[in-house]
Amino acid sequence: MQTNVAHTQTLTQSRGLSKRLRPWVLLGLQVIVFLAVTKPLFRQILVNAGESDAKSAVRLIGRQLAALPDSPPDDLAVWMRDQTELRHRLADARILDAHLEYHGYRISWKPAGEDSPLRGTVWAVPIDPGNTGYTRFHLQVR
């Protein structure tokens, strides 16, 4: 007995096309999942690295200020321009009006009053809290 079922070209072509697209769709979904998982992870790694760098910079600047034989400067940016070794160690630091910007942190110097046993305090504050860092750092210089 003979069947009356005929194969049409359009059904055969669309089925073959979907078999060729299936791996690309799966690859696309894998890329989307990969990006959705790794983007926040990389962002957190960058924020942690910026916080660690800011903490190191505060210690380094504080150590240099504590080693000064005379009174510390009033303006951190002006003082920093003359510190070639410190500028070399903090090569990414941008010297602005009265402060520095370093890896997402604003580093500033607050001199102490005349009757204080301290020379002052070095501060590192995130420029954009939550995006460039979470923690504020300070170091009191004697």
Short mmCIF file of C-alpha atoms in Angstrom, two decimals:
data_model
loop_
_atom_site.label_atom_id
_atom_site.label_comp_id
_atom_site.label_asym_id
_atom_site.label_seq_id
_atom_site.Cartn_x
_atom_site.Cartn_y
_atom_site.Cartn_z
CA MET A 1 0.00 0.00 0.00
CA GLN A 2 1.21 3.42 -0.87
CA THR A 3 1.02 6.42 1.52
CA ASN A 4 -0.21 9.80 0.45
CA VAL A 5 2.18 11.77 2.71
CA ALA A 6 4.43 14.10 0.79
CA HIS A 7 7.45 15.89 2.23
CA THR A 8 7.45 19.59 1.57
CA GLN A 9 10.61 21.60 1.18
CA THR A 10 9.62 24.34 3.64
CA LEU A 11 9.23 21.96 6.59
CA THR A 12 12.54 20.29 5.86
CA GLN A 13 14.34 23.60 5.47
CA SER A 14 13.00 25.17 8.67
CA ARG A 15 13.82 22.08 10.70
CA GLY A 16 17.42 22.10 9.37
CA LEU A 17 17.73 25.81 10.09
CA SER A 18 16.64 25.40 13.70
CA LYS A 19 19.23 22.64 14.19
CA ARG A 20 21.93 25.03 12.97
CA LEU A 21 20.74 27.90 15.18
CA ARG A 22 20.35 25.86 18.36
CA PRO A 23 24.12 25.82 19.24
CA TRP A 24 24.36 29.57 18.68
CA VAL A 25 21.36 30.24 20.89
CA LEU A 26 22.87 28.07 23.63
CA LEU A 27 26.21 29.84 23.27
CA GLY A 28 24.47 33.21 23.49
CA LEU A 29 22.66 32.18 26.68
CA GLN A 30 25.92 30.96 28.19
CA VAL A 31 27.60 34.30 27.42
CA ILE A 32 24.70 36.20 29.04
CA VAL A 33 24.90 34.07 32.19
CA PHE A 34 28.70 34.41 32.29
CA LEU A 35 28.52 38.21 32.05
CA ALA A 36 25.73 38.43 34.61
CA VAL A 37 27.81 36.48 37.13
CA THR A 38 31.29 37.87 36.49
CA LYS A 39 30.56 41.58 36.10
CA PRO A 40 29.61 42.12 39.79
CA LEU A 41 32.49 39.89 40.84
CA PHE A 42 35.04 41.93 38.86
CA ARG A 43 33.54 45.17 40.16
CA GLN A 44 33.95 43.95 43.74
CA ILE A 45 37.55 42.95 43.04
CA LEU A 46 38.29 46.44 41.68
CA VAL A 47 36.66 48.15 44.68
CA ASN A 48 38.65 45.99 47.11
CA ALA A 49 41.88 46.72 45.23
CA GLY A 50 41.16 50.46 45.32
CA GLU A 51 40.51 50.32 49.08
CA SER A 52 43.75 48.44 49.66
CA ASP A 53 45.71 50.91 47.52
CA ALA A 54 44.19 53.88 49.36
CA LYS A 55 45.08 52.37 52.73
CA SER A 56 48.69 51.85 51.57
CA ALA A 57 48.86 55.40 50.23
CA VAL A 58 47.64 56.84 53.54
CA ARG A 59 50.32 54.89 55.42
CA LEU A 60 53.01 55.98 52.99
CA ILE A 61 52.04 59.66 53.09
CA GLY A 62 51.65 59.56 56.88
CA ARG A 63 55.12 58.03 57.27
CA GLN A 64 56.64 60.78 55.10
CA LEU A 65 54.82 63.52 57.01
CA ALA A 66 55.91 62.09 60.36
CA ALA A 67 59.54 62.08 59.23
CA LEU A 68 59.57 65.81 58.48
CA PRO A 69 61.96 67.70 60.79
CA ASP A 70 59.85 70.85 60.82
CA SER A 71 56.12 71.38 60.98
CA PRO A 72 54.05 69.56 58.37
CA PRO A 73 52.57 71.49 55.44
CA ASP A 74 49.13 73.05 55.40
CA ASP A 75 48.48 72.01 51.79
CA LEU A 76 49.03 68.37 50.82
CA ALA A 77 49.00 69.05 47.06
CA VAL A 78 51.71 71.73 47.23
CA TRP A 79 53.87 69.53 49.47
CA MET A 80 53.33 66.49 47.23
CA ARG A 81 54.58 68.33 44.12
CA ASP A 82 58.05 68.56 45.74
CA GLN A 83 58.17 64.90 46.83
CA THR A 84 59.68 63.12 43.81
CA GLU A 85 60.09 59.73 45.52
CA LEU A 86 56.55 59.78 46.89
CA ARG A 87 55.14 60.85 43.51
CA HIS A 88 57.04 57.99 41.91
CA ARG A 89 55.59 55.46 44.39
CA LEU A 90 52.07 56.87 43.89
CA ALA A 91 52.42 57.35 40.13
CA ASP A 92 48.66 57.09 39.48
CA ALA A 93 47.81 59.84 41.97
CA ARG A 94 46.32 63.01 40.55
CA ILE A 95 47.40 66.14 42.39
CA LEU A 96 44.49 68.57 42.55
CA ASP A 97 43.94 71.87 44.38
CA ALA A 98 44.47 70.80 48.00
CA HIS A 99 44.12 67.03 47.83
CA LEU A 100 45.02 63.92 45.85
CA GLU A 101 42.85 61.45 43.98
CA TYR A 102 44.15 57.91 43.99
CA HIS A 103 42.31 54.79 42.77
CA GLY A 104 38.84 56.13 43.54
CA TYR A 105 39.76 57.84 46.81
CA ARG A 106 40.25 61.46 47.77
CA ILE A 107 43.30 61.79 50.03
CA SER A 108 43.56 64.95 52.09
CA TRP A 109 45.57 66.34 55.00
CA LYS A 110 44.12 68.10 58.04
CA PRO A 111 46.81 69.76 60.17
CA ALA A 112 46.26 69.64 63.91
CA GLY A 113 45.86 72.70 66.10
CA GLU A 114 48.77 74.38 67.86
CA ASP A 115 48.04 72.86 71.28
CA SER A 116 47.58 69.31 69.96
CA PRO A 117 50.26 66.63 70.38
CA LEU A 118 49.45 65.47 66.84
CA ARG A 119 50.82 66.93 63.64
CA GLY A 120 47.59 66.19 61.82
CA THR A 121 45.50 63.51 60.12
CA VAL A 122 45.70 62.00 56.64
CA TRP A 123 42.23 61.09 55.31
CA ALA A 124 41.19 58.83 52.44
CA VAL A 125 37.51 59.06 51.53
CA PRO A 126 35.80 57.31 48.57
CA ILE A 127 35.07 59.74 45.74
CA ASP A 128 31.85 57.92 44.87
CA PRO A 129 30.83 55.90 47.96
CA GLY A 130 29.61 52.45 47.01
CA ASN A 131 31.16 52.57 43.55
CA THR A 132 34.82 53.43 44.22
CA GLY A 133 34.98 52.20 47.81
CA TYR A 134 33.06 51.68 51.01
CA THR A 135 35.52 52.46 53.80
CA ARG A 136 36.96 55.77 54.99
CA PHE A 137 40.56 55.61 56.21
CA HIS A 138 42.50 58.01 58.40
CA LEU A 139 45.89 58.04 60.04
CA GLN A 140 46.86 60.38 62.85
CA VAL A 141 50.44 61.64 62.44
CA ARG A 142 52.48 62.41 65.56
#
